[in-house]
mmCIF file of C-alpha atoms in Angstrom:
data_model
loop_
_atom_site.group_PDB
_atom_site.id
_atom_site.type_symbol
_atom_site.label_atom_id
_atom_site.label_comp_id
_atom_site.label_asym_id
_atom_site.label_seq_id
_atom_site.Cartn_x
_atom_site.Cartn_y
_atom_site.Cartn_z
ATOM 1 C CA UNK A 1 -103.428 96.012 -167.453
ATOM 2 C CA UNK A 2 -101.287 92.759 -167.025
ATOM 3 C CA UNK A 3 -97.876 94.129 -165.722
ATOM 4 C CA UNK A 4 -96.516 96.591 -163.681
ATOM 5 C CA UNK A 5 -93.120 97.438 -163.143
ATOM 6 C CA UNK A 6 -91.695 97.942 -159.439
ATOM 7 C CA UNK A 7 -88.076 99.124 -159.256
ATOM 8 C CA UNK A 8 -86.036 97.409 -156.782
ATOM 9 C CA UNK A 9 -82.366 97.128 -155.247
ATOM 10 C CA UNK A 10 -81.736 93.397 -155.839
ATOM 11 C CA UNK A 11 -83.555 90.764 -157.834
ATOM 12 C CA UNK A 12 -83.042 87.929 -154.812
ATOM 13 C CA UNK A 13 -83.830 89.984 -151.379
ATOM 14 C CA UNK A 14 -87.620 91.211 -153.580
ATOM 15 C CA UNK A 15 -88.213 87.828 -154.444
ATOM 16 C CA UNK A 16 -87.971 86.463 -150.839
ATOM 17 C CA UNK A 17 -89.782 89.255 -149.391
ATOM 18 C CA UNK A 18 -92.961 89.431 -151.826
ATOM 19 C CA UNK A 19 -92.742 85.716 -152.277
ATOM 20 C CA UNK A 20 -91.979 84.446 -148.712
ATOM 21 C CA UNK A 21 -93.120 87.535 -146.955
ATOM 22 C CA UNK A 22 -96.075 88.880 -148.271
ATOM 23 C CA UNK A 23 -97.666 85.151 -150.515
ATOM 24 C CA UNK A 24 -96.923 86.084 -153.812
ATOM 25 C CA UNK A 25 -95.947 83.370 -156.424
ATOM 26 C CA UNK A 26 -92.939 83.655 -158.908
ATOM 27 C CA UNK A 27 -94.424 83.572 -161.892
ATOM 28 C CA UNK A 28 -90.839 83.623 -164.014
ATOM 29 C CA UNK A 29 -87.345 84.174 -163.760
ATOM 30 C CA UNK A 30 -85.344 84.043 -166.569
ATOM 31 C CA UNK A 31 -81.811 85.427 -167.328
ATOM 32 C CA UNK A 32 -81.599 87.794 -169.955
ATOM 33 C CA UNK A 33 -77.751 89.584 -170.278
ATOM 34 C CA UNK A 34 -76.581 91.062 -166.747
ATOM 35 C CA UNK A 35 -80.717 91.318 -166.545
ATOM 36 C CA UNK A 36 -83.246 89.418 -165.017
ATOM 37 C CA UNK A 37 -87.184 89.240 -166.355
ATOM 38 C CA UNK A 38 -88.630 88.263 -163.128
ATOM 39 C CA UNK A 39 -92.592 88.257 -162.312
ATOM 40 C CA UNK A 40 -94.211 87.557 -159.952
ATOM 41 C CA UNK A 41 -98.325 86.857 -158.715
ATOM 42 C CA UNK A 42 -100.722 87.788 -155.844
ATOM 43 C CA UNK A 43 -103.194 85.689 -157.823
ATOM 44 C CA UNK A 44 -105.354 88.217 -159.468
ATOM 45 C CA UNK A 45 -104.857 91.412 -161.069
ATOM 46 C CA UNK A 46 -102.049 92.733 -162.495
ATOM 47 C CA UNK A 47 -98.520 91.259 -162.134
ATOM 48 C CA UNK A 48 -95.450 92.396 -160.666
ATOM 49 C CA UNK A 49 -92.397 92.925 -163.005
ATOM 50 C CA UNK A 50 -89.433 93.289 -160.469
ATOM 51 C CA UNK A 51 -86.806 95.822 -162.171
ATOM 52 C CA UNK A 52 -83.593 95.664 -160.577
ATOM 53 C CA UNK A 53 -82.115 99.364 -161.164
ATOM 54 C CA UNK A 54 -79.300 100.124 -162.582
ATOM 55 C CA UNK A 55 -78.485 103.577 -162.845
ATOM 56 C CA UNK A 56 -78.642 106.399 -160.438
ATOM 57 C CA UNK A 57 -81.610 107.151 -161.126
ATOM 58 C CA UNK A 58 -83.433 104.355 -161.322
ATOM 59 C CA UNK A 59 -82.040 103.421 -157.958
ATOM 60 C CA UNK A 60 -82.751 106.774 -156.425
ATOM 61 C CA UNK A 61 -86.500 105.516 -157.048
ATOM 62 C CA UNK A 62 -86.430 102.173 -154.918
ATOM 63 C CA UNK A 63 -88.938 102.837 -152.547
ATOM 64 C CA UNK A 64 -89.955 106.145 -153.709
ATOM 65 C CA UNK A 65 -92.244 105.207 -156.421
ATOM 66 C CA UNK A 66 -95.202 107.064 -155.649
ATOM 67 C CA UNK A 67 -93.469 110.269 -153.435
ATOM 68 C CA UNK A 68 -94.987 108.719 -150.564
ATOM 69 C CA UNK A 69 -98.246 107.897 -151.125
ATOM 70 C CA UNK A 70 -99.933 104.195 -150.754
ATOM 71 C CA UNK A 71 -99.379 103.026 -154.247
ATOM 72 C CA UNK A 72 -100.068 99.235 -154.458
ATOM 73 C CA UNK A 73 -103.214 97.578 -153.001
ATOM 74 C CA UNK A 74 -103.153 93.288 -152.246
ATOM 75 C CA UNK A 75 -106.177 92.275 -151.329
ATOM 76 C CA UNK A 76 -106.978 89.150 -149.629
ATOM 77 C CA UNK A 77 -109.976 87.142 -148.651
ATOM 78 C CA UNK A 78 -108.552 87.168 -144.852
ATOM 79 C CA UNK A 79 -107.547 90.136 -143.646
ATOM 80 C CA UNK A 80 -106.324 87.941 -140.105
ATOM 81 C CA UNK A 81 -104.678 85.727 -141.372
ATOM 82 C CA UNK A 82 -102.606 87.362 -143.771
ATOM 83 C CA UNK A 83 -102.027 90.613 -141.416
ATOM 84 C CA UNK A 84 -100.395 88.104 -138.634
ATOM 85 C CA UNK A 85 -98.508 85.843 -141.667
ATOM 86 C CA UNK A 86 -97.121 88.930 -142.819
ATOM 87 C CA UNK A 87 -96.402 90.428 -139.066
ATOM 88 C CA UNK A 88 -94.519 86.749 -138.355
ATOM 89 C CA UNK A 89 -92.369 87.253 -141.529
ATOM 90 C CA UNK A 90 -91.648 90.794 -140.052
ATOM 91 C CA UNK A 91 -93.218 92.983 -142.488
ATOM 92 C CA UNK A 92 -94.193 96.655 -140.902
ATOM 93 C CA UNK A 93 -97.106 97.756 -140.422
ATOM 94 C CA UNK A 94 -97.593 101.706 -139.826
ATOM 95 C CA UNK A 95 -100.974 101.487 -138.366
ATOM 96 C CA UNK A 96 -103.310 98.998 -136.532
ATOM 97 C CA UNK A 97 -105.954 97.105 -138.998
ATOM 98 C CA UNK A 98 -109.052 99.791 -139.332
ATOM 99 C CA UNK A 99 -112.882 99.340 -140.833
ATOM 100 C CA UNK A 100 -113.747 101.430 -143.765
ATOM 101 C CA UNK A 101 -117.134 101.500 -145.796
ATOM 102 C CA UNK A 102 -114.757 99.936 -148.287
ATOM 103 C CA UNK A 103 -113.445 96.954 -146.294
ATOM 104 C CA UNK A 104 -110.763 96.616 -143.920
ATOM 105 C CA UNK A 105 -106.948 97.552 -143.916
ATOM 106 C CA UNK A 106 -103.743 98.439 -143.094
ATOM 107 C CA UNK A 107 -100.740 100.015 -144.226
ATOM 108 C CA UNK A 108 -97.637 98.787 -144.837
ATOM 109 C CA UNK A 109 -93.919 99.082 -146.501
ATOM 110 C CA UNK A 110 -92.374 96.743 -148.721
ATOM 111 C CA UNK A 111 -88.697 96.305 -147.543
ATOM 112 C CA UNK A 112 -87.691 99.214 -149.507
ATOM 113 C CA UNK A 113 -90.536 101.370 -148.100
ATOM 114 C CA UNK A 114 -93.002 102.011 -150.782
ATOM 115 C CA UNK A 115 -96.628 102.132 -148.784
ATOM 116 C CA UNK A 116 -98.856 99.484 -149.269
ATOM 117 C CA UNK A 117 -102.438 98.969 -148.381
ATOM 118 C CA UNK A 118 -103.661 95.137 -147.262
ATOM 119 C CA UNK A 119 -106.776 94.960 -148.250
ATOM 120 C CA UNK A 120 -109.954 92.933 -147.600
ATOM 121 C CA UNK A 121 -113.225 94.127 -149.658
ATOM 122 C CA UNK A 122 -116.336 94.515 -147.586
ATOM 123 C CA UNK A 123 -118.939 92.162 -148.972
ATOM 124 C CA UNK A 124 -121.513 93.752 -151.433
#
């Protein structure tokens, strides 16, 4: 999979916050109409497509995408360092870093409020 599409309220305030906020790179942003094709990188995996809605419905999804549930995963090779970049840059957290068998993490919400997990492997 190379792209996935995240619905949000405005093409500028996403950018800042997944770009700024959370280390992602914008990959391209080019006009197309009243639209915007706008991607952006955490450096692996699949990309981010950033969908500005534009109905009712689509905007009665913005932060809703998966009813609730942690839906997106960035993983990082310093779980420190990133968790107190992203705390600086005001992101919230909704529960202090934990160990799993599978590495350690944290929750989050993007600034619309869809539940993320920060994510560093453990080491095979």
């Amino acid at each position: 999979m190379g792209l996935v599409t995240l619905v949000v309220r405005d093409y500028d305030e996403a950018i800042r916050f997944y770009v700024d906020g959370l280390g992602f790179e914008l990959v391209e942003d080019t006009p197309q109409g009243d639209k915007r094709w706008v991607v952006i990188s955490a450096g692996g995996g699949a990309n981010l497509l950033l969908a500005q809605a534009d109905n009712d419905q689509q905007s009665g999804r913005v932060g809703d995408q998966t009813g609730g549930r942690v839906g997106f995963f960035l993983t990082t090779d310093d779980f420190d360092r990133d968790h107190a970049r992203m705390t600086e840059f005001g992101v919230r957290f909704l529960e202090t870093p934990r160990d799993e068998v599978y590495g350690r993490v944290a929750v989050f919400e993007d600034l619309y409020g869809n539940r993320w997990d920060l994510l560093q492997p453990a080491r095979a």
